[in-house]
mmCIF file of C-alpha atoms and ligand atoms in Angstrom:
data_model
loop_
_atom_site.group_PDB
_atom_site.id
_atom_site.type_symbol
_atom_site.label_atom_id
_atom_site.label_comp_id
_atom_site.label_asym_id
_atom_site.label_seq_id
_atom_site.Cartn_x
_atom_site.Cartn_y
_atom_site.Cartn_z
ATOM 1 C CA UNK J 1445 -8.711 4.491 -8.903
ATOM 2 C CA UNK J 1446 -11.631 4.995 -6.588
ATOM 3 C CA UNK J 1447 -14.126 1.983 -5.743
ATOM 4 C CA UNK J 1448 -17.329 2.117 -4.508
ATOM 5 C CA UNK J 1449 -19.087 -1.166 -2.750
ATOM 6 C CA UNK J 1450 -22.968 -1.396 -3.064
ATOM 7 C CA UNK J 1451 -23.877 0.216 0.339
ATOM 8 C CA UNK J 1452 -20.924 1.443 1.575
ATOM 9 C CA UNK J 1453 -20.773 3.472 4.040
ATOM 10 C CA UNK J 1454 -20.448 7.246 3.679
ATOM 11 C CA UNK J 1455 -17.387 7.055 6.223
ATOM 12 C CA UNK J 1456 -15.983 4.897 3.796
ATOM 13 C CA UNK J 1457 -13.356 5.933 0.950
ATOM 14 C CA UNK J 1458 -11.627 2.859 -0.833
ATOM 15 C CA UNK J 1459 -8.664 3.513 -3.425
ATOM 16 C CA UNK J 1460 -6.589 0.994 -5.071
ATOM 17 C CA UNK J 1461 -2.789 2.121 -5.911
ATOM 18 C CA UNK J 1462 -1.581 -1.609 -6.226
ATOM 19 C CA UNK J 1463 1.528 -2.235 -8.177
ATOM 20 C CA UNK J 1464 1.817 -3.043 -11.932
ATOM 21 C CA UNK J 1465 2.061 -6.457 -13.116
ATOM 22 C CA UNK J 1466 5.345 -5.200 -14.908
ATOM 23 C CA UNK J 1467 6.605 -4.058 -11.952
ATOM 24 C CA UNK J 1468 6.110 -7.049 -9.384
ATOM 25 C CA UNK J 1469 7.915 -8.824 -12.529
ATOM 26 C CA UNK J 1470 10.751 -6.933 -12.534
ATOM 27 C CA UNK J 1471 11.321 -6.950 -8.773
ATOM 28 C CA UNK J 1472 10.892 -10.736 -8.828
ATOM 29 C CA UNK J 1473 13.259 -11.182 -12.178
ATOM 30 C CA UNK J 1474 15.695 -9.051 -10.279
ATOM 31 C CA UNK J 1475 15.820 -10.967 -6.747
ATOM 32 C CA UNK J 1476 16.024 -14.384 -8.489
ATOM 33 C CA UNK J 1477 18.913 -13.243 -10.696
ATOM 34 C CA UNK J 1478 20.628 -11.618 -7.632
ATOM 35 C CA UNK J 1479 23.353 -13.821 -5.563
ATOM 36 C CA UNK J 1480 22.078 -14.994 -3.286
ATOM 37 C CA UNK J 1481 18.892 -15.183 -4.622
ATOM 38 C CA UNK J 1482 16.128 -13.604 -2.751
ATOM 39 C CA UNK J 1483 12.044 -12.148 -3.110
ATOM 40 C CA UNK J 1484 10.185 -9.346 -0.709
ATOM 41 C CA UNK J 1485 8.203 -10.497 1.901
ATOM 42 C CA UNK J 1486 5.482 -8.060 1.286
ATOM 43 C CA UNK J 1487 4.784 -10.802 -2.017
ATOM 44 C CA UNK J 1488 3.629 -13.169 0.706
ATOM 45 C CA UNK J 1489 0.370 -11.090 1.147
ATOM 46 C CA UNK J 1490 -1.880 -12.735 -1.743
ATOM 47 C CA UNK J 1491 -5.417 -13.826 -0.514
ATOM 48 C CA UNK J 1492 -3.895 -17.129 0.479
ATOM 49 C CA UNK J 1493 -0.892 -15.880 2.105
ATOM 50 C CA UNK J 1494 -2.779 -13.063 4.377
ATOM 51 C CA UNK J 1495 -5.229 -16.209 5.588
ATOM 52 C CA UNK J 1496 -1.930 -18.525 6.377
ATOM 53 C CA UNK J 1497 -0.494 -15.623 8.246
ATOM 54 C CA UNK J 1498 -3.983 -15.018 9.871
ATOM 55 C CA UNK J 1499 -3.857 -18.867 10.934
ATOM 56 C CA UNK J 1500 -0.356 -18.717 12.391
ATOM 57 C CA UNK J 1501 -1.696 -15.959 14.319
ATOM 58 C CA UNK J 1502 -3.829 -18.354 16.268
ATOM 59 C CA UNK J 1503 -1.237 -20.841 17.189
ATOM 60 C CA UNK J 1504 0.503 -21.107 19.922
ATOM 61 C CA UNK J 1505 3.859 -21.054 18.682
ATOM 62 C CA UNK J 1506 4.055 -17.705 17.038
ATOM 63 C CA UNK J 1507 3.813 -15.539 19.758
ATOM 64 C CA UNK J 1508 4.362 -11.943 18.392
ATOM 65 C CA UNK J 1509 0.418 -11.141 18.016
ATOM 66 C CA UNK J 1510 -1.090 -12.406 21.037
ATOM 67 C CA UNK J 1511 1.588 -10.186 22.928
ATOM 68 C CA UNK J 1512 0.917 -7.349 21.500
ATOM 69 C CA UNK J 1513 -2.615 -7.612 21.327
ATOM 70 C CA UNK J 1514 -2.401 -8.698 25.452
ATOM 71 C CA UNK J 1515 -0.607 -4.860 25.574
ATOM 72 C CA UNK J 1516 -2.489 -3.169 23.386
ATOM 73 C CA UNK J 1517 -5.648 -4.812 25.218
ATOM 74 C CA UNK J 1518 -4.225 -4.009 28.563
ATOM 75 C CA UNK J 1519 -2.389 -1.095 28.056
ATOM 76 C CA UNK J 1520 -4.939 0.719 25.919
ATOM 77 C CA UNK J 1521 -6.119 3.097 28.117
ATOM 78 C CA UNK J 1522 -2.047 4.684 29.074
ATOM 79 C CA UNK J 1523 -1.697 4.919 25.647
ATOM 80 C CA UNK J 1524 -4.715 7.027 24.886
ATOM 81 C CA UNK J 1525 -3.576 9.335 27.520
ATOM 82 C CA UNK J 1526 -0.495 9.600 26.290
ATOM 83 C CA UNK J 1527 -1.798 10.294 22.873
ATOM 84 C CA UNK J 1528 -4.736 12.417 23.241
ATOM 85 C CA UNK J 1529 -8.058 12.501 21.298
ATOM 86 C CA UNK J 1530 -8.746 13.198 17.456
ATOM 87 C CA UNK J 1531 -5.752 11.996 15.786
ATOM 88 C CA UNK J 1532 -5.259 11.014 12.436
ATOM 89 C CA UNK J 1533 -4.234 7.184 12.494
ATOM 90 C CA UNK J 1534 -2.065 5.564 9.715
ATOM 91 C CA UNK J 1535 -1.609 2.077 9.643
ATOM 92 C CA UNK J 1536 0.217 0.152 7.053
ATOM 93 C CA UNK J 1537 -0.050 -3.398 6.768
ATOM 94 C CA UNK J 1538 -3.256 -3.367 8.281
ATOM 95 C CA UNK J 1539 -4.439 -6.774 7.708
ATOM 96 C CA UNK J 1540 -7.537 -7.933 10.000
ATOM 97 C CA UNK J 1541 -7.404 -4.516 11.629
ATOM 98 C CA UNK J 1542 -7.771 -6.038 14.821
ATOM 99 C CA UNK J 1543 -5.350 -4.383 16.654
ATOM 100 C CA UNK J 1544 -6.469 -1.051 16.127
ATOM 101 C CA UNK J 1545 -10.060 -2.359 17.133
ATOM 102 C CA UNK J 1546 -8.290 -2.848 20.422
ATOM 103 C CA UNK J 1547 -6.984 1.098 20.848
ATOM 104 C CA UNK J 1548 -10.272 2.768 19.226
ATOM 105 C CA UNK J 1549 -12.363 2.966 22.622
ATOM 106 C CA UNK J 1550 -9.505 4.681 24.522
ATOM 107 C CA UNK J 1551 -7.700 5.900 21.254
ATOM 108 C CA UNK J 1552 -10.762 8.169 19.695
ATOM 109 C CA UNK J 1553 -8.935 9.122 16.789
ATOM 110 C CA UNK J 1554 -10.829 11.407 14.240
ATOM 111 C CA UNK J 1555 -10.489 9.239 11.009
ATOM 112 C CA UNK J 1556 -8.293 5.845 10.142
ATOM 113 C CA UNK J 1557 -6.121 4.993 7.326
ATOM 114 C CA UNK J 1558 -5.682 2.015 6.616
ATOM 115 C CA UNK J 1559 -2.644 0.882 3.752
ATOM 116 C CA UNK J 1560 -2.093 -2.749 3.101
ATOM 117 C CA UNK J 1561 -1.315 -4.674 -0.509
ATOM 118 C CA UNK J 1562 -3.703 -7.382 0.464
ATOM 119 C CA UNK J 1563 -6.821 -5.818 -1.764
ATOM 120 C CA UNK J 1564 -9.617 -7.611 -0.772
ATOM 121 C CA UNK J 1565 -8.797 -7.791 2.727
ATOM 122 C CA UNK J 1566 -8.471 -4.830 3.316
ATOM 123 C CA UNK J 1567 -11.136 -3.484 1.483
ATOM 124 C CA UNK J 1568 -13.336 -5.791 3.204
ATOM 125 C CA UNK J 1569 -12.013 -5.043 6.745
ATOM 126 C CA UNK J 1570 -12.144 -1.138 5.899
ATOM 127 C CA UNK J 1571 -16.199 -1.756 5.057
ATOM 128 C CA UNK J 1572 -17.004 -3.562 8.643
ATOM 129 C CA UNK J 1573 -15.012 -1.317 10.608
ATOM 130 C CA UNK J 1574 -16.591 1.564 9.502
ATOM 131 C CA UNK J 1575 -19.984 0.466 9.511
ATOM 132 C CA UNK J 1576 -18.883 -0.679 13.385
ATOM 133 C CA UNK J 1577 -18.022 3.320 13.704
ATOM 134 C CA UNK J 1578 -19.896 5.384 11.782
ATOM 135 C CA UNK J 1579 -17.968 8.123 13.941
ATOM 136 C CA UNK J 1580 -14.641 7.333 12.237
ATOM 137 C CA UNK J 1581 -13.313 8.235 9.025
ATOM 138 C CA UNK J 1582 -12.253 5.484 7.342
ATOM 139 C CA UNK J 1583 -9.859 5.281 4.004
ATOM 140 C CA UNK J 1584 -8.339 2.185 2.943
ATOM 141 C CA UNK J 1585 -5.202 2.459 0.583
ATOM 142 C CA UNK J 1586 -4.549 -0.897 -0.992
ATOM 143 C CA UNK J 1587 -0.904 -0.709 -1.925
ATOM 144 C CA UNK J 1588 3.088 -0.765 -0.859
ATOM 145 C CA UNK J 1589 3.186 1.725 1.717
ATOM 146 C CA UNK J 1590 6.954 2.336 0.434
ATOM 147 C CA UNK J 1591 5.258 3.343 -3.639
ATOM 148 C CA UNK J 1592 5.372 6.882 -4.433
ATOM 149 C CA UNK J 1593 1.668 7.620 -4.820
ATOM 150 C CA UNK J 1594 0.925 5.572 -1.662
ATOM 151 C CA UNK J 1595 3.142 7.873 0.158
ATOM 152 C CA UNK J 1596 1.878 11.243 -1.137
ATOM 153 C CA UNK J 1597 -1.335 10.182 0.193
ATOM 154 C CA UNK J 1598 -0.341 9.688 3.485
ATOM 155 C CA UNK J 1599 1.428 12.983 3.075
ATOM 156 C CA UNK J 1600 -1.332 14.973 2.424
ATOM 157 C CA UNK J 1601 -3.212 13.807 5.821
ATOM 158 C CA UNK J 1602 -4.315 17.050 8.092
ATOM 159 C CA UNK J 1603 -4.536 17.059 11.509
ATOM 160 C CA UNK J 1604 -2.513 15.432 14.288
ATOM 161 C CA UNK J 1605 -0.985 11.976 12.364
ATOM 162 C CA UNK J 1606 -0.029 9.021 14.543
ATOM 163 C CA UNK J 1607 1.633 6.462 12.422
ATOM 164 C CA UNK J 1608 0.764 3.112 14.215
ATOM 165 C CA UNK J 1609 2.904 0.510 12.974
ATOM 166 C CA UNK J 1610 2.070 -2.792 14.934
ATOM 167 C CA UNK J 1611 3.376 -6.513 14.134
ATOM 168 C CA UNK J 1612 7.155 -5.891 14.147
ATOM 169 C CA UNK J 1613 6.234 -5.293 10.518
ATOM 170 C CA UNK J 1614 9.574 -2.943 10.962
ATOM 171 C CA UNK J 1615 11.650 -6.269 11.408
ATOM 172 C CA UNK J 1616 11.352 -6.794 8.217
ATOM 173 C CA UNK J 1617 13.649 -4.039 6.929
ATOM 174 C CA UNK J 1618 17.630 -3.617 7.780
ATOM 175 C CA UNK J 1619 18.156 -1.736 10.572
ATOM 176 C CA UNK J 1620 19.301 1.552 8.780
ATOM 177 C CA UNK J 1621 16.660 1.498 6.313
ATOM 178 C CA UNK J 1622 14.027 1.222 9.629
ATOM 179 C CA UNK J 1623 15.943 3.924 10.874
ATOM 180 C CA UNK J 1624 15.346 5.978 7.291
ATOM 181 C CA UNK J 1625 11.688 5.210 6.959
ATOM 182 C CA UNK J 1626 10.950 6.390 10.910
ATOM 183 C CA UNK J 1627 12.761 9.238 9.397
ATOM 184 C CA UNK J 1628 10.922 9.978 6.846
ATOM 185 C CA UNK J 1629 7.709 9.261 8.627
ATOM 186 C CA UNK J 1630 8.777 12.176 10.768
ATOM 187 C CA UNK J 1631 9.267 14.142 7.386
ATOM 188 C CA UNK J 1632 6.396 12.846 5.502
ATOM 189 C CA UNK J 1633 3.931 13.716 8.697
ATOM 190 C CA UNK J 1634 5.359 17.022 9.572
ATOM 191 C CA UNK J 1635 5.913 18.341 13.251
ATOM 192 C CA UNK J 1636 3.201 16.726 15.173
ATOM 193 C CA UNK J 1637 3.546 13.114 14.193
ATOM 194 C CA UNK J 1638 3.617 10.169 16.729
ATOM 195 C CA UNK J 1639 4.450 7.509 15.971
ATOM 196 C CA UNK J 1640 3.250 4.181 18.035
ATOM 197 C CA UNK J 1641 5.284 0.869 16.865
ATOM 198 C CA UNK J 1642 5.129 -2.624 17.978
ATOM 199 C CA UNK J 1643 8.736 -4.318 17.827
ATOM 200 C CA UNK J 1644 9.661 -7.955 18.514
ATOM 201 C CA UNK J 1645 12.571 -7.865 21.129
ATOM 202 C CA UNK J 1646 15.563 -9.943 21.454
ATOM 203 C CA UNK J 1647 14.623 -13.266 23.285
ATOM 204 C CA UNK J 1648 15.928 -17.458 23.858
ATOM 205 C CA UNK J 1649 16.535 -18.860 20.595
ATOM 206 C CA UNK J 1650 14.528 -21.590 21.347
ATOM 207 C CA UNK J 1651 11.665 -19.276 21.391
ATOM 208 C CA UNK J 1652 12.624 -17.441 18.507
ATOM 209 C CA UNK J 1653 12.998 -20.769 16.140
ATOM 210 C CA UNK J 1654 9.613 -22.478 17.408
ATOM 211 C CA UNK J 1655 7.749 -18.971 16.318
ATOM 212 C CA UNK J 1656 9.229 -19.234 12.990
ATOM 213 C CA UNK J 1657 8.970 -23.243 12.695
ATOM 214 C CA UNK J 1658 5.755 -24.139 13.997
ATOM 215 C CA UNK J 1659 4.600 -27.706 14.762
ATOM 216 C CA UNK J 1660 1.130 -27.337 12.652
ATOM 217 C CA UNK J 1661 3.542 -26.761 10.054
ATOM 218 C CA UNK J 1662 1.626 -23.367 9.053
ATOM 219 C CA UNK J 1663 4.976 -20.887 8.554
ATOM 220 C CA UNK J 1664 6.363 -23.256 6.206
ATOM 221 C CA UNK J 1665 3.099 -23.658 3.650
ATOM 222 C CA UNK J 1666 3.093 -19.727 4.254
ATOM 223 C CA UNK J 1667 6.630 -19.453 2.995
ATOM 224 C CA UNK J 1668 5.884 -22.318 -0.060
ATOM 225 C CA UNK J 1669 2.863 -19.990 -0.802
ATOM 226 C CA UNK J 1670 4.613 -17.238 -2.535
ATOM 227 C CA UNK J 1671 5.933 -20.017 -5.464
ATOM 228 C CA UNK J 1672 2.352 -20.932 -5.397
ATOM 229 C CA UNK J 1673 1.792 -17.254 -6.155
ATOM 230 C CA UNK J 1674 4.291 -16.423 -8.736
ATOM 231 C CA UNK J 1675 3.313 -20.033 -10.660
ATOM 232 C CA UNK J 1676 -0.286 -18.326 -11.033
ATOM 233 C CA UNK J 1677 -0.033 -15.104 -11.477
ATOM 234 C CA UNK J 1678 3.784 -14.351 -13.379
ATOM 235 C CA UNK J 1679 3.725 -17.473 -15.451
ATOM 236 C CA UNK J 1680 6.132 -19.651 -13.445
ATOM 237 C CA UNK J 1681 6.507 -23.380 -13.340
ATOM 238 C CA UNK J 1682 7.947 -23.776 -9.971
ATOM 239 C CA UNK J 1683 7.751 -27.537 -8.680
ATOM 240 C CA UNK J 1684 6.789 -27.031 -5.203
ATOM 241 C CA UNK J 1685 7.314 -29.977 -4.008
ATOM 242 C CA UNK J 1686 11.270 -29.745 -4.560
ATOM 243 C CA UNK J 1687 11.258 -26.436 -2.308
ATOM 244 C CA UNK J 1688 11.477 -26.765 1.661
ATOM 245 C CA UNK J 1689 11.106 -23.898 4.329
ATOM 246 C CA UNK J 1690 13.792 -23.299 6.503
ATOM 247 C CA UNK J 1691 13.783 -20.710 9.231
ATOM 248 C CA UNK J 1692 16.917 -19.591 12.115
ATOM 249 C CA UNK J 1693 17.965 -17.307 14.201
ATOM 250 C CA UNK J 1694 21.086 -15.408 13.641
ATOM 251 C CA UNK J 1695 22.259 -14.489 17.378
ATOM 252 C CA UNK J 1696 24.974 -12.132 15.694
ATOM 253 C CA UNK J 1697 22.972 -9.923 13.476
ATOM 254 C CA UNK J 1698 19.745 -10.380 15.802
ATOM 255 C CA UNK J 1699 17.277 -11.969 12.539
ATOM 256 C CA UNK J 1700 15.665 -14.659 12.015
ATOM 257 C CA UNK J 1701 15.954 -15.670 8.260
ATOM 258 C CA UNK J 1702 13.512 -17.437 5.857
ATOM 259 C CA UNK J 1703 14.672 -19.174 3.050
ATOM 260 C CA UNK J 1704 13.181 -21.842 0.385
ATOM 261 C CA UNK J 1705 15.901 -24.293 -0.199
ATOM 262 C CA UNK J 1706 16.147 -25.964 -3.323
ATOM 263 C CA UNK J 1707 15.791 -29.460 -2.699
ATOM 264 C CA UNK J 1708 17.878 -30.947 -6.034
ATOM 265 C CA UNK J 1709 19.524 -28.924 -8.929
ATOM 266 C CA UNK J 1710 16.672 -27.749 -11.567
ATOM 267 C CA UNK J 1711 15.724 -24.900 -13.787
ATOM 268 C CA UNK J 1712 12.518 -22.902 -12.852
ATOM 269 C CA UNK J 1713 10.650 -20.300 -16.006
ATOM 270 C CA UNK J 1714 9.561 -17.240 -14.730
ATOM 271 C CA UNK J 1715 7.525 -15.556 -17.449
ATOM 272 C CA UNK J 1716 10.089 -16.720 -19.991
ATOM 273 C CA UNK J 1717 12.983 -16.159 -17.582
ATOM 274 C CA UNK J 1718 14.958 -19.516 -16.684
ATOM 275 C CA UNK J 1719 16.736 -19.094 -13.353
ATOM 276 C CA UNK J 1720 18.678 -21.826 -12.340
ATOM 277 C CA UNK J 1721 19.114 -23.898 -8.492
ATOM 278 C CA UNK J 1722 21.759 -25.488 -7.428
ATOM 279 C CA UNK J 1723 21.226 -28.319 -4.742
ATOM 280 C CA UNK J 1724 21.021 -26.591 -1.306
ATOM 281 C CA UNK J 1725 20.846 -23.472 -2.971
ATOM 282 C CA UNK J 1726 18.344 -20.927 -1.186
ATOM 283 C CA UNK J 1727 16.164 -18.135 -2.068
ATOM 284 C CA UNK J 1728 15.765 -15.680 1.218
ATOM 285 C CA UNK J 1729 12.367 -14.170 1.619
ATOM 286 C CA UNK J 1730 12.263 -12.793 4.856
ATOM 287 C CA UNK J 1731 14.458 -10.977 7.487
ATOM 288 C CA UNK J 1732 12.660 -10.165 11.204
ATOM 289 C CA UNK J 1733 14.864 -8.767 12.573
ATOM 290 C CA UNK J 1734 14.360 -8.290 17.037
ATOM 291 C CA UNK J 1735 15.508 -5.581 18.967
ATOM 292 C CA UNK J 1736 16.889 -4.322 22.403
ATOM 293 C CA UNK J 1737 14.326 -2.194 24.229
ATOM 294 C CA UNK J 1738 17.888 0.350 24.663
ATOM 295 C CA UNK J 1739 18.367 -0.144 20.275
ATOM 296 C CA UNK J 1740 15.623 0.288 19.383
ATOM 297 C CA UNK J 1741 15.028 3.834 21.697
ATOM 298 C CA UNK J 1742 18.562 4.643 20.135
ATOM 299 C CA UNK J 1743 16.900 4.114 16.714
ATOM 300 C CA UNK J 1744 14.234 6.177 17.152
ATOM 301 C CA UNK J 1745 16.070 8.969 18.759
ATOM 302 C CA UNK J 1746 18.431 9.161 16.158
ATOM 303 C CA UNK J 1747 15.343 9.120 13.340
ATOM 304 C CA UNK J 1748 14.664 12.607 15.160
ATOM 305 C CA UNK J 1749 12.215 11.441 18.026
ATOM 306 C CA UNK J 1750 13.295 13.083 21.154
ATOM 307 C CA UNK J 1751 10.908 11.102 23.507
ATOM 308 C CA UNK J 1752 9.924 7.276 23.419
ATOM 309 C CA UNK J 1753 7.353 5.747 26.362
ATOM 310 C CA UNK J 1754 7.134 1.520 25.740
ATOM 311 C CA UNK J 1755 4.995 -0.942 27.079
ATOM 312 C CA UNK J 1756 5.622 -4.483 27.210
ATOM 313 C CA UNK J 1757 4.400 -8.322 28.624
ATOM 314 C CA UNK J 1758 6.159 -8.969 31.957
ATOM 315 C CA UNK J 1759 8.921 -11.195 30.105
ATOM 316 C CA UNK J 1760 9.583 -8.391 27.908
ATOM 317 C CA UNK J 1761 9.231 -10.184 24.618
ATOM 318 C CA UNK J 1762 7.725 -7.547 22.946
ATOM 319 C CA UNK J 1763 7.200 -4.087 23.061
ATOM 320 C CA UNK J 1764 4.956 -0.904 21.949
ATOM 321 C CA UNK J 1765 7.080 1.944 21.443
ATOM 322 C CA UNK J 1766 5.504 5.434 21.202
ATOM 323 C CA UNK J 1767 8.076 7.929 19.328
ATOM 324 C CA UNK J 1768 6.866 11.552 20.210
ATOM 325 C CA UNK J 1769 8.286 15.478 20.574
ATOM 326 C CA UNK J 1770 9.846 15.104 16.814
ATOM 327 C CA UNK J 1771 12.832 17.397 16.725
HETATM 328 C C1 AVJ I 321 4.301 -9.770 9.787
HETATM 329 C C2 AVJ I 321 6.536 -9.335 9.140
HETATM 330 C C3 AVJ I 321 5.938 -9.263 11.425
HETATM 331 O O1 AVJ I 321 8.343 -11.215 10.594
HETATM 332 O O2 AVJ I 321 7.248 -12.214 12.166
HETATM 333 C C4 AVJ I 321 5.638 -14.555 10.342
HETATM 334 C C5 AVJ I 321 5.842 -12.267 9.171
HETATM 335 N N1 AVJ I 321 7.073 -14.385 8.767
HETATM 336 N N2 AVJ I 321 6.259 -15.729 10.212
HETATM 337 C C6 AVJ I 321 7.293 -11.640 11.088
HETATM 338 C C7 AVJ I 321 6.162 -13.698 9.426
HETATM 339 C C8 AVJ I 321 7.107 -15.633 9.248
HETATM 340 C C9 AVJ I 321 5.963 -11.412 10.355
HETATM 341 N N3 AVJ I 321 5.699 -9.970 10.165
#
């Protein structure tokens, strides 16, 4: 489906390849009768959830953004160079698109695409930016960047691709499959593709837990949101109020984990579904995992990428990887 906004832009294409009611269902059905129970994160992205997450942003605690916008910022100019003009940028999860704001001067890419599953956001974003640059192709893609048709989209870019893939969105996925979809990316975007990531790196747990457990309380109503969510739009009675957040850091397998705990035994309905809680019992809906500087080049050189350049803060808390010279 192709949309068209009163005025747009003519550097503007907007196409809508979000998932089927039927088929959020199913994945939901299927992670809440798993053991143990768990949901994707990428369900966290309704209108609500992408202004929570643009909130915890802001604060203090959750330090992941400002890095990498301080690099980006900083650094923008070193990775133009190393990049060169006119590429093809691909960015999923693109949220605010602030972050490739910050590369564009330096960057000069030849047209933006932009894939996210928050519609409206993006769709929004996608309209501003281009009528910021009416130099830049822009094409927003509201949908899973991991769906087929989202994917044969991306495949059918021309020119030089650079997949930039800021936001340690990565984290979110076990290391092998992060290792599969750089893979693929390398597949999917043929001989010439880049690839610039942003990765959280390994840290002081103290650090780690405060990002993930903020003071203002703002990762936690994030978290709660997604019951909100599937109350309103899959016919669930969810009693929010007898769900907490929890959040940790597993030293051993380098995560931190989100889970809602279940405050008391109770049944929930999900669209005629009844899935049952135990007390304690947990439903995990999130993994971030952090990196090495060393694992993660290991990652990408084994995903095909013969050459990685990173920049990072002085602390090294987080770092941009660019993945070049595919084999
Ligand atoms: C957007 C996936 C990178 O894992 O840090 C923030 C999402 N979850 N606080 C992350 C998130 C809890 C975030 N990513």
């Amino acid at each position: 489906m192709t949309s068209t906004l009163a005025d747009a832009p003519p550097n503007l294409n907007l196409h809508a390849l979000t998932q089927a009611h039927a088929d959020v269902l199913d994945e939901v059905l299927e992670g809440l009768h798993a053991s143990p129970k768990r949901l994707p994160p990428k369900l966290f992205y309704d209108v609500s959830g992408a202004r929570l997450f643009q909130d915890l942003c802001a604060t203090d605690a959750y330090y992941p953004t400002r890095l990498e916008a301080q690099i980006l910022a900083e650094q923008a100019d070193g990775i133009g160079a190393a990049i060169g003009p006119g590429a093809v940028v691909i960015e999923p999860g693109a949220g605010e698109m602030r972050k490739i704001r910050l590369l564009l001067p330096a960057l000069c890419p030849r047209a933006y695409l932009a894939v996210d599953v928050s519609k409206h956001q993006l769709f929004d974003e996608a309209q501003r930016l281009a009528r910021e640059c009416p130099w830049l192709e822009v094409t927003a893609l509201a949908g899973d960047f991991q769906d087929a048709r989202v994917r044969a989209r991306i495949g059918d870019v021309r020119g030089r691709p650079l997949l930039f893939f800021p936001g340690s969105t990565l984290g979110n996925f076990e290391p092998e499959q992060a290792a599969d979809f750089l893979r693929d990316a390398r597949h999917l975007l043929g001989p010439q593709a880049r690839c610039l990531i942003g990765i959280d790196l390994v840290k002081p747990l103290e650090a780690l837990e405060r990002a993930y457990n903020d003071p203002e309380g703002i990762t936690a109503r994030f978290n709660l949101n997604l019951l909100t969510r599937l109350n309103r739009e899959l016919e669930a009675d969810f009693d929010i109020s007898a769900f907490s957040h929890r959040a940790f850091y597993d030293p051993a397998l380098q995560r931190v984990e989100m889970h809602l705990v279940s405050e008391r035994a109770q049944s929930v309905h999900v669209a005629g579904a009844t899935i049952r809680f135990a007390a304690g019992e947990t439903i995990h809906t999130e993994n971030s995992f952090k990196y090495r500087p060393e694992q993660f080049e290991a990652m990408a050189r084994g995903a095909g990428f013969r050459r990685t350049t990173r920049w990072s803060d002085a602390r090294d808390w987080f770092g941009v990887f660019l993945l070049h010279e595919a084999v």
